[in-house]
């Protein structure tokens, strides 16, 4: 794709670009199967190298005046905009994103950088009274040290940098392991941006590689925290290791998010929200509207409106044409979506729109007659499928929402916002959107799930102050104390 060989073709970023022993990996475009480039990968040995460098760079970084840290993060934000054309091109070609999705992702990553730049100037502690005369107690946040960030491929830039930027802002060094399917836009390009922004050498590292590199990062005793975004299965393993090692761990995991349509809902607005929530980025979003729970009295109308929207959506290569849906990330994922649809149909579900796979492409699909025993209800599909399940009362709908062990996001449509808020109080999910869809992210609002969607850790706004720090209590006696012995 580039005329001159990019530096990341044969080097990894260990606080500066360095040669590494690992193999080069092919970067494959999911729309065409074409090899777009090569990228140098890291090995578990490089995790040790990165941790050593990061640990020796961290004190200097942490003690740099707050306005200098903020300035570097603001420069990084500006560089994201300056390099938008290149970053978006990679997001489209490497990850199968549509142009609109790539642009949105870059914009919200820019907002994350701006927000992180404001963190170092926040008040960072409190003063407490003491029962001992002559003693002052203060309590302050301190950096963790080195933070390991492990990111997925679906929103590779945002989901890496929403941890990287605030972790840096709070005085930590960071080692980022992007997913192998998004090593360029979610890894190498971010190293270039932070290097050009003037981040001191050794503070940020990018290790492209698979599970073995991720495991080595989690297991390294000098990495004080893991911030992981990805599947629940991998999150459980990481949580186990971190628990054993008594390591701080933030887990943002899978979802199976309910879109609830009550009997008094505005069905045009609900269907519009539902199409966006279910089909955006081919449904490969943790917050995707994956279960459409609809009151029986309005179900036919809702289904027809949603199916009509689904049928109008164009699927194709987003690099070559303007489309609503690009490819799924690879054939394994596309086959998995097909298999979930086919198994559900064999159990009695009906395909109302779409339903077909062509290579890595899958049509926007609406399924009716879906019951809780079917895989389309119980599993995180991670594809463009909207399964519809009926209910007869609010009680039944609440039970259906809570039937999922996941608890990331939900949406509720009703003419009565009061009724919808009462409903929201009774469901076990981390984020609820009334008269909207499930896919929402605002950088200034804490984000996160419950249950199998993650630990109680939160990203965004004030939550970042606590997420990427630990605390220290310092007490000061004006004069030494004479104890009884
Ligand atoms: P994944 O769990 O397969 O991989 C995520 C990252 O973990 C990748 O970088 C991968 O290389 C790495 N990894 C894999 N095995 C590992 C191991 N044993 N130890 C350490 N690291 C390991 O997930 P994915 O397929 O990349 O992403 C899709 C999943 O992510 C979906 O389940 C989706 O819901 C979830 N997700 C959650 C959020 C959220 O904010 N809650 C956001 C986006 C995606």
GROMACS .gro file of N, CA and C and ligand atoms in nm, residues 150-154 159 162 177-180 209-211 214-215 218 228-232 234 237-238 252-255 285-286 380 382 408 447 453, ligand 1:
model
  152
  150UNK      N    1  -0.456  -0.504   2.620
  150UNK     CA    2  -0.480  -0.607   2.518
  150UNK      C    3  -0.612  -0.573   2.449
  151UNK      N    4  -0.608  -0.557   2.317
  151UNK     CA    5  -0.723  -0.500   2.245
  151UNK      C    6  -0.778  -0.596   2.139
  152UNK      N    7  -0.906  -0.581   2.105
  152UNK     CA    8  -0.966  -0.662   1.999
  152UNK      C    9  -0.956  -0.592   1.863
  153UNK      N   10  -1.010  -0.656   1.760
  153UNK     CA   11  -0.993  -0.607   1.623
  153UNK      C   12  -1.113  -0.528   1.573
  154UNK      N   13  -1.225  -0.527   1.646
  154UNK     CA   14  -1.347  -0.471   1.585
  154UNK      C   15  -1.349  -0.318   1.582
  159UNK      N   16  -1.062   0.103   2.099
  159UNK     CA   17  -1.062   0.014   2.216
  159UNK      C   18  -0.922  -0.008   2.272
  162UNK      N   19  -0.854   0.397   2.427
  162UNK     CA   20  -0.933   0.442   2.542
  162UNK      C   21  -0.869   0.396   2.673
  177UNK      N   22  -0.082  -0.467   2.326
  177UNK     CA   23  -0.083  -0.580   2.232
  177UNK      C   24  -0.211  -0.572   2.150
  178UNK      N   25  -0.198  -0.529   2.024
  178UNK     CA   26  -0.318  -0.524   1.939
  178UNK      C   27  -0.356  -0.664   1.893
  179UNK      N   28  -0.477  -0.681   1.842
  179UNK     CA   29  -0.516  -0.810   1.785
  179UNK      C   30  -0.440  -0.831   1.655
  180UNK      N   31  -0.409  -0.956   1.619
  180UNK     CA   32  -0.332  -0.980   1.496
  180UNK      C   33  -0.404  -0.927   1.371
  209UNK      N   34   0.104  -0.949   1.789
  209UNK     CA   35   0.122  -1.093   1.809
  209UNK      C   36  -0.008  -1.155   1.855
  210UNK      N   37  -0.006  -1.287   1.873
  210UNK     CA   38  -0.127  -1.360   1.909
  210UNK      C   39  -0.136  -1.386   2.058
  211UNK      N   40  -0.213  -1.491   2.095
  211UNK     CA   41  -0.237  -1.521   2.236
  211UNK      C   42  -0.109  -1.542   2.317
  214UNK      N   43   0.007  -1.215   2.433
  214UNK     CA   44  -0.087  -1.167   2.534
  214UNK      C   45  -0.066  -1.237   2.667
  215UNK      N   46  -0.050  -1.369   2.661
  215UNK     CA   47  -0.031  -1.445   2.786
  215UNK      C   48   0.097  -1.403   2.857
  218UNK      N   49   0.036  -1.081   3.035
  218UNK     CA   50  -0.044  -1.099   3.157
  218UNK      C   51   0.042  -1.159   3.268
  228UNK      N   52  -0.800  -0.529   2.957
  228UNK     CA   53  -0.831  -0.620   2.845
  228UNK      C   54  -0.969  -0.589   2.790
  229UNK      N   55  -0.980  -0.579   2.658
  229UNK     CA   56  -1.110  -0.573   2.592
  229UNK      C   57  -1.113  -0.687   2.491
  230UNK      N   58  -1.213  -0.774   2.503
  230UNK     CA   59  -1.221  -0.889   2.412
  230UNK      C   60  -1.328  -0.985   2.459
  231UNK      N   61  -1.312  -1.111   2.421
  231UNK     CA   62  -1.417  -1.209   2.447
  231UNK      C   63  -1.420  -1.251   2.594
  232UNK      N   64  -1.536  -1.299   2.636
  232UNK     CA   65  -1.552  -1.344   2.775
  232UNK      C   66  -1.461  -1.464   2.802
  234UNK      N   67  -1.166  -1.546   2.680
  234UNK     CA   68  -1.026  -1.505   2.704
  234UNK      C   69  -1.019  -1.420   2.832
  237UNK      N   70  -0.981  -1.629   3.141
  237UNK     CA   71  -0.844  -1.681   3.160
  237UNK      C   72  -0.754  -1.573   3.217
  238UNK      N   73  -0.765  -1.452   3.159
  238UNK     CA   74  -0.681  -1.341   3.204
  238UNK      C   75  -0.714  -1.306   3.349
  252UNK      N   76  -1.326  -0.581   2.989
  252UNK     CA   77  -1.443  -0.538   2.912
  252UNK      C   78  -1.471  -0.648   2.811
  253UNK      N   79  -1.581  -0.721   2.832
  253UNK     CA   80  -1.597  -0.848   2.760
  253UNK      C   81  -1.717  -0.847   2.665
  254UNK      N   82  -1.766  -0.964   2.632
  254UNK     CA   83  -1.871  -0.978   2.532
  254UNK      C   84  -2.007  -0.927   2.582
  255UNK      N   85  -2.103  -0.930   2.491
  255UNK     CA   86  -2.238  -0.887   2.528
  255UNK      C   87  -2.342  -0.962   2.445
  285UNK      N   88  -1.992  -0.572   1.713
  285UNK     CA   89  -1.977  -0.473   1.820
  285UNK      C   90  -2.025  -0.538   1.949
  286UNK      N   91  -1.947  -0.520   2.057
  286UNK     CA   92  -1.987  -0.581   2.184
  286UNK      C   93  -2.125  -0.533   2.228
  380UNK      N   94  -2.360  -1.481   2.180
  380UNK     CA   95  -2.318  -1.354   2.119
  380UNK      C   96  -2.287  -1.385   1.973
  382UNK      N   97  -2.212  -1.175   1.707
  382UNK     CA   98  -2.105  -1.093   1.647
  382UNK      C   99  -2.117  -1.091   1.494
  408UNK      N  100  -2.404  -0.611   2.933
  408UNK     CA  101  -2.331  -0.492   2.886
  408UNK      C  102  -2.426  -0.374   2.863
  447UNK      N  103  -1.800   0.383   3.118
  447UNK     CA  104  -1.850   0.280   3.028
  447UNK      C  105  -1.815   0.144   3.088
  453UNK      N  106  -2.014  -0.972   3.114
  453UNK     CA  107  -1.963  -0.866   3.025
  453UNK      C  108  -1.845  -0.792   3.086
  486LIG     P1  109  -1.051  -1.218   2.169
  486LIG     O1  110  -1.083  -1.236   2.312
  486LIG     O2  111  -1.035  -1.337   2.085
  486LIG     O3  112  -0.914  -1.136   2.153
  486LIG     C1  113  -0.894  -1.010   2.214
  486LIG     C2  114  -0.745  -0.989   2.232
  486LIG     O4  115  -0.694  -1.085   2.324
  486LIG     C3  116  -0.664  -1.004   2.105
  486LIG     O5  117  -0.560  -0.908   2.107
  486LIG     C4  118  -0.608  -1.145   2.118
  486LIG     O6  119  -0.491  -1.166   2.043
  486LIG     C5  120  -0.582  -1.152   2.267
  486LIG     N1  121  -0.577  -1.287   2.324
  486LIG     C6  122  -0.636  -1.400   2.276
  486LIG     N2  123  -0.611  -1.504   2.359
  486LIG     C7  124  -0.537  -1.455   2.462
  486LIG     C8  125  -0.482  -1.511   2.580
  486LIG     N3  126  -0.497  -1.642   2.610
  486LIG     N4  127  -0.414  -1.432   2.665
  486LIG     C9  128  -0.398  -1.300   2.638
  486LIG     N5  129  -0.447  -1.240   2.527
  486LIG    C10  130  -0.516  -1.316   2.440
  486LIG     O7  131  -1.163  -1.118   2.113
  486LIG     P2  132  -1.180  -1.064   1.964
  486LIG     O8  133  -1.229  -1.174   1.879
  486LIG     O9  134  -1.058  -0.990   1.922
  486LIG    O10  135  -1.296  -0.954   1.986
  486LIG    C11  136  -1.430  -0.987   1.990
  486LIG    C12  137  -1.480  -1.000   2.133
  486LIG    O11  138  -1.447  -0.881   2.206
  486LIG    C13  139  -1.631  -1.012   2.141
  486LIG    O12  140  -1.665  -1.106   2.238
  486LIG    C14  141  -1.674  -0.872   2.183
  486LIG    O13  142  -1.799  -0.867   2.247
  486LIG    C15  143  -1.563  -0.833   2.273
  486LIG     N6  144  -1.558  -0.687   2.284
  486LIG    C16  145  -1.592  -0.627   2.404
  486LIG    C17  146  -1.594  -0.488   2.415
  486LIG    C18  147  -1.634  -0.417   2.544
  486LIG    O14  148  -1.605  -0.298   2.558
  486LIG     N7  149  -1.699  -0.484   2.638
  486LIG    C19  150  -1.559  -0.410   2.304
  486LIG    C20  151  -1.526  -0.475   2.184
  486LIG    C21  152  -1.524  -0.614   2.176
   0.00000   0.00000   0.00000
